[in-house]
mmCIF file of C-alpha atoms and ligand atoms in Angstrom:
data_model
loop_
_atom_site.group_PDB
_atom_site.id
_atom_site.type_symbol
_atom_site.label_atom_id
_atom_site.label_comp_id
_atom_site.label_asym_id
_atom_site.label_seq_id
_atom_site.Cartn_x
_atom_site.Cartn_y
_atom_site.Cartn_z
ATOM 1 C CA UNK A 101 10.514 22.915 -19.788
ATOM 2 C CA UNK A 102 6.806 23.283 -17.859
ATOM 3 C CA UNK A 103 7.174 19.269 -17.382
ATOM 4 C CA UNK A 104 10.711 20.040 -15.499
ATOM 5 C CA UNK A 105 8.876 22.706 -13.387
ATOM 6 C CA UNK A 106 6.041 20.108 -12.312
ATOM 7 C CA UNK A 107 8.275 17.631 -11.533
ATOM 8 C CA UNK A 108 10.195 19.735 -9.388
ATOM 9 C CA UNK A 109 7.132 21.097 -7.574
ATOM 10 C CA UNK A 110 6.088 17.127 -7.238
ATOM 11 C CA UNK A 111 8.945 16.284 -5.789
ATOM 12 C CA UNK A 112 8.931 19.163 -3.351
ATOM 13 C CA UNK A 113 5.429 18.464 -1.958
ATOM 14 C CA UNK A 114 6.419 14.578 -1.910
ATOM 15 C CA UNK A 115 9.412 15.382 0.313
ATOM 16 C CA UNK A 116 7.193 17.858 2.493
ATOM 17 C CA UNK A 117 4.867 14.542 2.665
ATOM 18 C CA UNK A 118 7.562 12.602 4.000
ATOM 19 C CA UNK A 119 8.003 14.347 7.100
ATOM 20 C CA UNK A 120 4.226 14.640 7.841
ATOM 21 C CA UNK A 121 1.987 11.805 9.334
ATOM 22 C CA UNK A 122 -0.733 9.927 7.504
ATOM 23 C CA UNK A 123 -3.561 10.728 9.240
ATOM 24 C CA UNK A 124 -5.262 7.745 8.462
ATOM 25 C CA UNK A 125 -3.228 5.417 10.416
ATOM 26 C CA UNK A 126 -4.589 6.856 13.683
ATOM 27 C CA UNK A 127 -7.492 5.198 15.796
ATOM 28 C CA UNK A 128 -10.385 7.284 16.946
ATOM 29 C CA UNK A 129 -9.247 7.071 20.394
ATOM 30 C CA UNK A 130 -5.671 8.288 18.939
ATOM 31 C CA UNK A 131 -7.265 11.066 17.337
ATOM 32 C CA UNK A 132 -9.148 12.138 20.474
ATOM 33 C CA UNK A 133 -6.115 12.443 22.475
ATOM 34 C CA UNK A 134 -4.138 14.133 20.216
ATOM 35 C CA UNK A 135 -7.142 16.959 20.092
ATOM 36 C CA UNK A 136 -6.817 17.138 24.043
ATOM 37 C CA UNK A 137 -2.909 17.479 23.868
ATOM 38 C CA UNK A 138 -3.898 20.438 21.896
ATOM 39 C CA UNK A 139 -5.728 21.886 24.486
ATOM 40 C CA UNK A 140 -9.110 21.073 21.947
ATOM 41 C CA UNK A 141 -11.629 19.038 22.864
ATOM 42 C CA UNK A 142 -11.287 15.268 22.715
ATOM 43 C CA UNK A 143 -14.691 15.399 20.562
ATOM 44 C CA UNK A 144 -12.748 17.112 17.661
ATOM 45 C CA UNK A 145 -11.251 13.830 16.858
ATOM 46 C CA UNK A 146 -14.463 12.130 16.449
ATOM 47 C CA UNK A 147 -15.542 14.647 13.800
ATOM 48 C CA UNK A 148 -12.270 14.394 11.887
ATOM 49 C CA UNK A 149 -12.442 10.493 12.289
ATOM 50 C CA UNK A 150 -15.816 10.620 10.691
ATOM 51 C CA UNK A 151 -14.722 12.938 7.424
ATOM 52 C CA UNK A 152 -11.785 10.422 6.795
ATOM 53 C CA UNK A 153 -13.735 7.497 7.364
ATOM 54 C CA UNK A 154 -17.549 8.115 6.581
ATOM 55 C CA UNK A 155 -17.532 10.596 4.453
ATOM 56 C CA UNK A 156 -13.937 9.771 2.479
ATOM 57 C CA UNK A 157 -12.519 13.334 2.726
ATOM 58 C CA UNK A 158 -9.681 13.887 0.560
ATOM 59 C CA UNK A 159 -8.604 17.235 1.935
ATOM 60 C CA UNK A 160 -8.666 18.815 5.719
ATOM 61 C CA UNK A 161 -10.404 21.797 3.646
ATOM 62 C CA UNK A 162 -13.250 19.182 2.910
ATOM 63 C CA UNK A 163 -13.806 19.013 6.548
ATOM 64 C CA UNK A 164 -16.596 22.105 7.134
ATOM 65 C CA UNK A 165 -17.396 21.857 10.465
ATOM 66 C CA UNK A 166 -13.950 22.346 11.704
ATOM 67 C CA UNK A 167 -12.786 25.559 12.008
ATOM 68 C CA UNK A 168 -10.097 27.101 9.533
ATOM 69 C CA UNK A 169 -7.406 27.155 12.204
ATOM 70 C CA UNK A 170 -7.847 23.562 13.406
ATOM 71 C CA UNK A 171 -7.775 22.830 9.379
ATOM 72 C CA UNK A 172 -4.588 24.780 9.097
ATOM 73 C CA UNK A 173 -3.293 22.747 12.381
ATOM 74 C CA UNK A 174 -3.803 19.477 10.422
ATOM 75 C CA UNK A 175 -2.446 20.746 7.321
ATOM 76 C CA UNK A 176 0.543 21.300 8.653
ATOM 77 C CA UNK A 177 1.100 18.188 10.508
ATOM 78 C CA UNK A 178 -0.763 15.270 8.610
ATOM 79 C CA UNK A 179 -1.156 14.017 5.254
ATOM 80 C CA UNK A 180 -4.274 12.387 4.072
ATOM 81 C CA UNK A 181 -3.156 9.478 1.724
ATOM 82 C CA UNK A 182 -5.466 8.759 -0.527
ATOM 83 C CA UNK A 183 -5.837 6.216 -3.107
ATOM 84 C CA UNK A 184 -6.680 7.270 -7.033
ATOM 85 C CA UNK A 185 -8.521 5.342 -9.363
ATOM 86 C CA UNK A 186 -6.336 5.789 -12.461
ATOM 87 C CA UNK A 187 -7.878 3.764 -14.548
ATOM 88 C CA UNK A 188 -10.815 1.742 -15.158
ATOM 89 C CA UNK A 189 -11.660 -0.807 -17.580
ATOM 90 C CA UNK A 190 -14.972 -2.343 -18.242
ATOM 91 C CA UNK A 191 -15.397 -6.221 -19.590
ATOM 92 C CA UNK A 192 -18.010 -7.453 -21.716
ATOM 93 C CA UNK A 193 -19.171 -9.831 -19.176
ATOM 94 C CA UNK A 194 -19.832 -6.402 -16.424
ATOM 95 C CA UNK A 195 -16.457 -7.136 -14.747
ATOM 96 C CA UNK A 196 -14.630 -3.879 -13.644
ATOM 97 C CA UNK A 197 -10.993 -3.345 -13.383
ATOM 98 C CA UNK A 198 -9.272 -0.690 -11.670
ATOM 99 C CA UNK A 199 -5.795 0.552 -11.899
ATOM 100 C CA UNK A 200 -5.021 2.078 -8.416
ATOM 101 C CA UNK A 201 -2.733 4.469 -7.853
ATOM 102 C CA UNK A 202 -1.207 4.820 -4.214
ATOM 103 C CA UNK A 203 0.308 8.144 -2.529
ATOM 104 C CA UNK A 204 3.851 6.898 -3.696
ATOM 105 C CA UNK A 205 2.787 6.247 -7.227
ATOM 106 C CA UNK A 206 2.832 2.682 -6.774
ATOM 107 C CA UNK A 207 0.002 0.636 -8.498
ATOM 108 C CA UNK A 208 -2.301 -2.018 -7.561
ATOM 109 C CA UNK A 209 -5.205 -3.610 -9.037
ATOM 110 C CA UNK A 210 -8.760 -4.439 -7.699
ATOM 111 C CA UNK A 211 -11.870 -5.810 -9.449
ATOM 112 C CA UNK A 212 -15.658 -5.705 -9.173
ATOM 113 C CA UNK A 213 -17.137 -8.895 -10.223
ATOM 114 C CA UNK A 214 -20.851 -8.564 -10.825
ATOM 115 C CA UNK A 215 -23.660 -11.722 -11.003
ATOM 116 C CA UNK A 216 -27.307 -11.408 -10.642
ATOM 117 C CA UNK A 217 -27.691 -11.189 -6.998
ATOM 118 C CA UNK A 218 -24.274 -10.173 -5.920
ATOM 119 C CA UNK A 219 -21.225 -7.775 -6.205
ATOM 120 C CA UNK A 220 -18.095 -9.102 -5.174
ATOM 121 C CA UNK A 221 -14.544 -7.027 -4.809
ATOM 122 C CA UNK A 222 -11.610 -8.742 -5.577
ATOM 123 C CA UNK A 223 -8.938 -6.645 -3.822
ATOM 124 C CA UNK A 224 -5.163 -6.386 -3.537
ATOM 125 C CA UNK A 225 -3.296 -6.655 -0.176
ATOM 126 C CA UNK A 226 0.419 -5.913 -1.527
ATOM 127 C CA UNK A 227 2.489 -4.189 -4.168
ATOM 128 C CA UNK A 228 3.596 -7.330 -5.993
ATOM 129 C CA UNK A 229 3.469 -10.338 -4.038
ATOM 130 C CA UNK A 230 5.933 -12.306 -1.823
ATOM 131 C CA UNK A 231 5.351 -15.677 -2.967
ATOM 132 C CA UNK A 232 6.531 -17.233 -6.455
ATOM 133 C CA UNK A 233 3.575 -19.490 -7.980
ATOM 134 C CA UNK A 234 4.875 -20.289 -11.430
ATOM 135 C CA UNK A 235 1.341 -19.765 -13.158
ATOM 136 C CA UNK A 236 0.467 -16.395 -11.773
ATOM 137 C CA UNK A 237 1.015 -13.193 -13.380
ATOM 138 C CA UNK A 238 1.216 -11.118 -9.758
ATOM 139 C CA UNK A 239 4.241 -13.181 -8.745
ATOM 140 C CA UNK A 240 6.563 -11.906 -11.531
ATOM 141 C CA UNK A 241 6.335 -8.799 -9.791
ATOM 142 C CA UNK A 242 8.560 -8.690 -6.704
ATOM 143 C CA UNK A 243 6.693 -7.659 -3.880
ATOM 144 C CA UNK A 244 7.541 -3.926 -3.484
ATOM 145 C CA UNK A 245 5.474 -3.554 -0.357
ATOM 146 C CA UNK A 246 3.082 -4.049 1.851
ATOM 147 C CA UNK A 247 -0.597 -2.055 1.478
ATOM 148 C CA UNK A 248 -1.828 0.112 4.783
ATOM 149 C CA UNK A 249 -4.915 -0.483 5.885
ATOM 150 C CA UNK A 250 -6.405 2.407 4.488
ATOM 151 C CA UNK A 251 -5.143 1.295 0.882
ATOM 152 C CA UNK A 252 -7.106 -1.715 1.379
ATOM 153 C CA UNK A 253 -10.040 -0.282 2.514
ATOM 154 C CA UNK A 254 -9.951 2.580 0.132
ATOM 155 C CA UNK A 255 -9.886 -0.114 -2.845
ATOM 156 C CA UNK A 256 -12.980 -1.461 -1.271
ATOM 157 C CA UNK A 257 -14.902 2.001 -1.055
ATOM 158 C CA UNK A 258 -13.844 2.741 -4.631
ATOM 159 C CA UNK A 259 -15.556 -0.815 -5.983
ATOM 160 C CA UNK A 260 -18.560 -0.176 -3.642
ATOM 161 C CA UNK A 261 -19.213 3.460 -5.005
ATOM 162 C CA UNK A 262 -19.038 1.991 -8.490
ATOM 163 C CA UNK A 263 -21.249 -0.662 -7.901
ATOM 164 C CA UNK A 264 -24.250 1.822 -6.729
ATOM 165 C CA UNK A 265 -23.163 3.671 -9.673
ATOM 166 C CA UNK A 266 -23.750 0.740 -12.516
ATOM 167 C CA UNK A 267 -25.432 -1.978 -10.699
ATOM 168 C CA UNK A 268 -27.919 0.289 -8.359
ATOM 169 C CA UNK A 269 -26.805 -1.459 -5.468
ATOM 170 C CA UNK A 270 -24.017 -1.893 -2.694
ATOM 171 C CA UNK A 271 -21.002 -4.112 -2.720
ATOM 172 C CA UNK A 272 -22.136 -7.382 -1.421
ATOM 173 C CA UNK A 273 -18.747 -9.577 -1.001
ATOM 174 C CA UNK A 274 -15.634 -8.947 -0.568
ATOM 175 C CA UNK A 275 -12.477 -11.320 -1.504
ATOM 176 C CA UNK A 276 -8.591 -11.198 -0.906
ATOM 177 C CA UNK A 277 -7.747 -12.601 -4.273
ATOM 178 C CA UNK A 278 -5.946 -9.755 -6.000
ATOM 179 C CA UNK A 279 -2.022 -9.171 -5.888
ATOM 180 C CA UNK A 280 -0.237 -10.240 -2.922
ATOM 181 C CA UNK A 281 -0.582 -12.892 -0.295
ATOM 182 C CA UNK A 282 -2.938 -11.380 2.487
ATOM 183 C CA UNK A 283 -1.287 -13.605 5.078
ATOM 184 C CA UNK A 284 2.154 -11.911 4.335
ATOM 185 C CA UNK A 285 0.582 -8.639 5.485
ATOM 186 C CA UNK A 286 -1.652 -9.799 8.365
ATOM 187 C CA UNK A 287 -1.965 -7.270 10.732
ATOM 188 C CA UNK A 288 -2.766 -4.424 8.105
ATOM 189 C CA UNK A 289 -5.381 -6.829 6.426
ATOM 190 C CA UNK A 290 -6.850 -7.434 10.128
ATOM 191 C CA UNK A 291 -7.097 -4.027 10.760
ATOM 192 C CA UNK A 292 -8.851 -3.252 7.025
ATOM 193 C CA UNK A 293 -11.023 -6.104 7.839
ATOM 194 C CA UNK A 294 -11.882 -4.275 11.096
ATOM 195 C CA UNK A 295 -12.578 -1.103 9.445
ATOM 196 C CA UNK A 296 -14.662 -2.669 6.878
ATOM 197 C CA UNK A 297 -16.814 -4.455 9.150
ATOM 198 C CA UNK A 298 -17.343 -1.856 11.767
ATOM 199 C CA UNK A 299 -20.171 0.044 11.713
ATOM 200 C CA UNK A 300 -18.300 3.279 11.724
ATOM 201 C CA UNK A 301 -16.906 2.146 8.290
ATOM 202 C CA UNK A 302 -19.072 -0.275 5.691
ATOM 203 C CA UNK A 303 -20.694 -2.323 8.419
ATOM 204 C CA UNK A 304 -20.231 -5.546 6.290
ATOM 205 C CA UNK A 305 -20.539 -8.555 7.751
ATOM 206 C CA UNK A 306 -17.406 -10.654 8.146
ATOM 207 C CA UNK A 307 -19.268 -13.932 6.566
ATOM 208 C CA UNK A 308 -18.993 -12.065 3.597
ATOM 209 C CA UNK A 309 -15.430 -11.458 3.185
ATOM 210 C CA UNK A 310 -12.882 -14.543 1.883
ATOM 211 C CA UNK A 311 -8.996 -14.245 2.385
ATOM 212 C CA UNK A 312 -7.747 -16.575 0.417
ATOM 213 C CA UNK A 313 -4.316 -17.726 1.186
ATOM 214 C CA UNK A 314 -1.739 -20.182 -0.556
ATOM 215 C CA UNK A 315 -1.049 -21.702 3.060
ATOM 216 C CA UNK A 316 1.323 -19.719 5.606
ATOM 217 C CA UNK A 317 0.776 -22.611 8.366
ATOM 218 C CA UNK A 318 2.126 -20.283 11.231
ATOM 219 C CA UNK A 319 -0.600 -17.178 10.006
ATOM 220 C CA UNK A 320 -3.520 -19.879 9.858
ATOM 221 C CA UNK A 321 -2.900 -20.816 13.478
ATOM 222 C CA UNK A 322 -3.011 -17.169 14.542
ATOM 223 C CA UNK A 323 -6.118 -16.470 12.809
ATOM 224 C CA UNK A 324 -7.533 -19.464 14.401
ATOM 225 C CA UNK A 325 -6.432 -18.422 17.550
ATOM 226 C CA UNK A 326 -7.773 -15.033 17.190
ATOM 227 C CA UNK A 327 -11.448 -16.270 16.210
ATOM 228 C CA UNK A 328 -11.730 -14.554 13.243
ATOM 229 C CA UNK A 329 -15.332 -14.127 11.965
ATOM 230 C CA UNK A 330 -14.547 -14.138 7.991
ATOM 231 C CA UNK A 331 -14.041 -17.088 5.623
ATOM 232 C CA UNK A 332 -10.803 -18.809 4.624
ATOM 233 C CA UNK A 333 -10.075 -20.111 1.311
ATOM 234 C CA UNK A 334 -6.756 -22.257 0.582
ATOM 235 C CA UNK A 335 -5.307 -22.146 -2.795
ATOM 236 C CA UNK A 336 -4.013 -25.889 -3.065
ATOM 237 C CA UNK A 337 -3.892 -26.863 -6.862
ATOM 238 C CA UNK A 338 -2.187 -30.010 -5.574
ATOM 239 C CA UNK A 339 -2.048 -32.106 -2.522
ATOM 240 C CA UNK A 340 1.167 -34.127 -3.346
ATOM 241 C CA UNK A 341 4.156 -32.085 -2.192
ATOM 242 C CA UNK A 342 6.536 -32.854 -4.768
ATOM 243 C CA UNK A 343 3.870 -31.494 -7.777
ATOM 244 C CA UNK A 344 2.882 -28.706 -5.361
ATOM 245 C CA UNK A 345 6.496 -27.695 -4.972
ATOM 246 C CA UNK A 346 7.041 -27.644 -8.879
ATOM 247 C CA UNK A 347 4.571 -25.053 -9.179
ATOM 248 C CA UNK A 348 4.343 -23.005 -5.919
ATOM 249 C CA UNK A 349 8.052 -23.256 -5.019
ATOM 250 C CA UNK A 350 7.082 -22.187 -1.158
ATOM 251 C CA UNK A 351 5.852 -25.279 -0.835
ATOM 252 C CA UNK A 352 9.321 -26.772 0.373
ATOM 253 C CA UNK A 353 9.397 -24.721 3.207
ATOM 254 C CA UNK A 354 5.516 -24.429 4.338
ATOM 255 C CA UNK A 355 5.005 -28.096 3.562
ATOM 256 C CA UNK A 356 1.293 -30.035 2.835
ATOM 257 C CA UNK A 357 1.744 -31.734 6.302
ATOM 258 C CA UNK A 358 2.236 -28.493 8.112
ATOM 259 C CA UNK A 359 -0.536 -26.987 6.392
ATOM 260 C CA UNK A 360 -2.777 -29.369 6.822
ATOM 261 C CA UNK A 361 -1.891 -29.505 10.540
ATOM 262 C CA UNK A 362 -2.748 -25.425 10.761
ATOM 263 C CA UNK A 363 -6.077 -26.145 8.905
ATOM 264 C CA UNK A 364 -7.336 -28.943 11.166
ATOM 265 C CA UNK A 365 -6.131 -26.637 14.180
ATOM 266 C CA UNK A 366 -8.179 -23.468 12.323
ATOM 267 C CA UNK A 367 -11.505 -26.076 11.940
ATOM 268 C CA UNK A 368 -11.048 -26.883 15.510
ATOM 269 C CA UNK A 369 -11.090 -23.361 17.225
ATOM 270 C CA UNK A 370 -13.748 -22.033 13.921
ATOM 271 C CA UNK A 371 -15.986 -24.774 13.195
ATOM 272 C CA UNK A 372 -15.524 -22.934 9.940
ATOM 273 C CA UNK A 373 -15.614 -24.791 6.151
ATOM 274 C CA UNK A 374 -12.586 -24.517 4.323
ATOM 275 C CA UNK A 375 -12.916 -23.789 0.882
ATOM 276 C CA UNK A 376 -9.873 -24.931 -1.549
ATOM 277 C CA UNK A 377 -8.943 -23.330 -4.885
ATOM 278 C CA UNK A 378 -7.345 -25.376 -7.412
ATOM 279 C CA UNK A 379 -6.916 -25.251 -10.949
ATOM 280 C CA UNK A 380 -6.301 -28.494 -12.893
ATOM 281 C CA UNK A 381 -3.794 -28.134 -15.751
ATOM 282 C CA UNK A 382 -3.028 -30.902 -18.491
ATOM 283 C CA UNK A 383 -0.093 -33.107 -17.486
ATOM 284 C CA UNK A 384 0.444 -31.385 -13.798
ATOM 285 C CA UNK A 385 -2.423 -32.501 -11.634
ATOM 286 C CA UNK A 386 -4.806 -34.411 -13.714
ATOM 287 C CA UNK A 387 -4.650 -37.871 -12.787
ATOM 288 C CA UNK A 388 -6.728 -39.896 -10.458
ATOM 289 C CA UNK A 389 -3.853 -40.097 -8.249
ATOM 290 C CA UNK A 390 -4.058 -36.386 -8.012
ATOM 291 C CA UNK A 391 -7.703 -35.897 -6.965
ATOM 292 C CA UNK A 392 -7.711 -38.986 -4.517
ATOM 293 C CA UNK A 393 -4.755 -36.863 -2.932
ATOM 294 C CA UNK A 394 -7.158 -34.088 -2.625
ATOM 295 C CA UNK A 395 -9.684 -36.353 -1.231
ATOM 296 C CA UNK A 396 -7.752 -37.490 1.602
ATOM 297 C CA UNK A 397 -5.964 -34.067 2.180
ATOM 298 C CA UNK A 398 -9.600 -32.440 3.040
ATOM 299 C CA UNK A 399 -11.269 -35.126 4.424
ATOM 300 C CA UNK A 400 -10.625 -33.993 7.942
ATOM 301 C CA UNK A 401 -13.158 -31.218 7.738
ATOM 302 C CA UNK A 402 -16.778 -30.008 5.817
ATOM 303 C CA UNK A 403 -14.797 -28.323 2.563
ATOM 304 C CA UNK A 404 -15.446 -27.123 -0.442
ATOM 305 C CA UNK A 405 -13.259 -27.191 -3.731
ATOM 306 C CA UNK A 406 -13.580 -24.656 -6.490
ATOM 307 C CA UNK A 407 -12.198 -25.908 -9.747
ATOM 308 C CA UNK A 408 -11.219 -22.347 -10.877
ATOM 309 C CA UNK A 409 -10.265 -21.912 -14.685
ATOM 310 C CA UNK A 410 -6.825 -21.358 -15.871
ATOM 311 C CA UNK A 411 -6.245 -17.919 -17.276
ATOM 312 C CA UNK A 412 -2.934 -18.318 -19.399
ATOM 313 C CA UNK A 413 -0.595 -15.759 -18.525
ATOM 314 C CA UNK A 414 2.591 -16.505 -21.029
ATOM 315 C CA UNK A 415 3.548 -19.049 -23.852
ATOM 316 C CA UNK A 416 1.677 -22.029 -22.793
ATOM 317 C CA UNK A 417 4.191 -23.520 -20.270
ATOM 318 C CA UNK A 418 0.498 -24.349 -18.299
ATOM 319 C CA UNK A 419 -2.820 -25.347 -20.365
ATOM 320 C CA UNK A 420 -6.083 -25.617 -18.987
ATOM 321 C CA UNK A 421 -6.524 -29.654 -18.867
ATOM 322 C CA UNK A 422 -8.980 -31.491 -20.653
ATOM 323 C CA UNK A 423 -12.671 -31.472 -19.607
ATOM 324 C CA UNK A 424 -12.629 -35.033 -19.109
ATOM 325 C CA UNK A 425 -10.238 -34.714 -16.263
ATOM 326 C CA UNK A 426 -12.299 -31.832 -14.976
ATOM 327 C CA UNK A 427 -15.284 -34.311 -14.554
ATOM 328 C CA UNK A 428 -13.168 -36.947 -13.181
ATOM 329 C CA UNK A 429 -12.251 -34.367 -10.669
ATOM 330 C CA UNK A 430 -15.990 -33.396 -10.088
ATOM 331 C CA UNK A 431 -17.362 -36.992 -10.066
ATOM 332 C CA UNK A 432 -14.581 -38.262 -7.113
ATOM 333 C CA UNK A 433 -15.080 -35.293 -4.969
ATOM 334 C CA UNK A 434 -18.645 -35.847 -5.255
ATOM 335 C CA UNK A 435 -18.646 -39.533 -4.460
ATOM 336 C CA UNK A 436 -16.446 -38.783 -1.275
ATOM 337 C CA UNK A 437 -19.184 -36.136 -0.137
ATOM 338 C CA UNK A 438 -17.044 -33.019 -0.607
ATOM 339 C CA UNK A 439 -18.979 -30.244 -2.458
ATOM 340 C CA UNK A 440 -17.205 -29.044 -5.765
ATOM 341 C CA UNK A 441 -17.863 -26.097 -8.100
ATOM 342 C CA UNK A 442 -16.494 -25.289 -11.464
ATOM 343 C CA UNK A 443 -15.873 -22.072 -11.565
ATOM 344 C CA UNK A 444 -15.920 -19.641 -15.221
ATOM 345 C CA UNK A 445 -13.767 -16.837 -14.816
ATOM 346 C CA UNK A 446 -14.424 -13.466 -15.245
ATOM 347 C CA UNK A 447 -13.176 -10.313 -16.662
ATOM 348 C CA UNK A 448 -10.419 -12.285 -18.882
ATOM 349 C CA UNK A 449 -10.707 -9.632 -22.024
ATOM 350 C CA UNK A 450 -9.163 -6.996 -19.733
ATOM 351 C CA UNK A 451 -6.760 -9.095 -17.604
ATOM 352 C CA UNK A 452 -8.901 -8.792 -14.725
ATOM 353 C CA UNK A 453 -9.359 -12.566 -13.995
ATOM 354 C CA UNK A 454 -7.573 -14.792 -11.114
ATOM 355 C CA UNK A 455 -3.564 -14.657 -11.471
ATOM 356 C CA UNK A 456 -3.884 -12.005 -14.449
ATOM 357 C CA UNK A 457 -3.264 -8.890 -12.215
ATOM 358 C CA UNK A 458 0.143 -7.953 -13.192
ATOM 359 C CA UNK A 459 0.137 -4.003 -13.123
ATOM 360 C CA UNK A 460 0.351 -3.914 -16.813
ATOM 361 C CA UNK A 461 0.162 -0.019 -16.613
HETATM 362 N N1 SAH B 147 -2.066 -15.286 -2.780
HETATM 363 C C1 SAH B 147 -3.257 -15.563 -2.534
HETATM 364 C C2 SAH B 147 -4.405 -14.407 -2.845
HETATM 365 C C3 SAH B 147 -4.069 -14.125 -4.578
HETATM 366 S S1 SAH B 147 -4.273 -15.166 -5.896
HETATM 367 C C4 SAH B 147 -3.799 -17.087 -2.873
HETATM 368 O O1 SAH B 147 -2.705 -17.523 -3.332
HETATM 369 O O2 SAH B 147 -4.541 -17.369 -2.578
HETATM 370 C C5 SAH B 147 -6.000 -15.703 -6.032
HETATM 371 C C6 SAH B 147 -6.322 -17.158 -6.865
HETATM 372 O O3 SAH B 147 -5.884 -17.169 -8.156
HETATM 373 C C7 SAH B 147 -5.208 -17.819 -6.068
HETATM 374 O O4 SAH B 147 -6.427 -19.399 -6.070
HETATM 375 C C8 SAH B 147 -4.316 -18.435 -7.296
HETATM 376 O O5 SAH B 147 -4.007 -19.674 -6.930
HETATM 377 C C9 SAH B 147 -5.246 -18.211 -8.387
HETATM 378 N N2 SAH B 147 -4.820 -18.139 -9.546
HETATM 379 C C10 SAH B 147 -3.027 -17.524 -9.735
HETATM 380 N N3 SAH B 147 -2.771 -17.553 -11.021
HETATM 381 C C11 SAH B 147 -3.982 -18.047 -11.835
HETATM 382 C C12 SAH B 147 -4.377 -18.273 -12.913
HETATM 383 N N4 SAH B 147 -3.356 -17.777 -14.125
HETATM 384 N N5 SAH B 147 -5.189 -18.428 -13.443
HETATM 385 C C13 SAH B 147 -6.299 -19.104 -12.788
HETATM 386 N N6 SAH B 147 -5.845 -18.739 -10.988
HETATM 387 C C14 SAH B 147 -4.892 -18.386 -10.777
#
């Protein structure tokens, strides 16, 4: 009975919240004009903005230098849709995975990856994913919705706090390699990065941020035109159309030729090196012809290839290639002057590694 009662209260709250606007969708300028139209000082907008973004206020009550009447007026008109870390799991290698509950009760995951010298946040950009990579657990969830800029930003703040708490240092790097395809939620990702890099947000250098994409040519061109300052990683996995389409079906629409043209344009405009994420699978892309195609594909610009370990997600349709195949890749890439690293996975025991984020909870 009590459960039923709380459910009614909850639904009622959700109904009210629906009619109010999310105050964190407002820019500082918009908040300033809002207060002016209320006959108040524009400066009040700065104060509220500071509470929301620098002091991470979760309620209007928290805004103690704002008068009670103004706080009530805000309460009547707006909501603060903050995220909540529902569950935090720690891996034996120090990796932390957060299950993050959003205001509408959907859940995304974000990961803190510590090394000796850095702490990296791996954040989500969508609930589920728009794409259909066969080897990725997230692709099994349909894309439910895009994350808002503040929901992306909040994941970063939560990990920054955890980094300070558990490792006594602030967050140093961010990768958009969690759930979702960041270039299919481009505007919100850009807004979140603006906040992360602005002095009023976290003041982080864009050079410490990597946006990882499966390769959406149109959006790569847009990023190049906008001269973005963060780094680009492309999840390639095969430089042969037929193979890539069989493991990443959207490649039938965004073909390797289109992707390559967009990347050439990116390099022309930004002069920024491109990183390729690449898993070598047994019997899929583990032959000399595969690595030769990769060398051809990335010859046009300074490139780095990260050979990432496969994190099994299912019944064994995909298997990590034998060491000899990985060695062949490393040798051939190095002989052709392409930087290559072999990456070990982190956080596997808690399903926090690449491609394992699938909302188990
Ligand atoms: N959609 C973006 C970002 C999310 S995926 C992208 O595709 O880049 C982050 C990285 O994990 C990508 O390089 C992806 O190809 C890789 N990945 C997905 N599933 C994996 C798995 N099971 N094992 C290892 N890497 C995986």
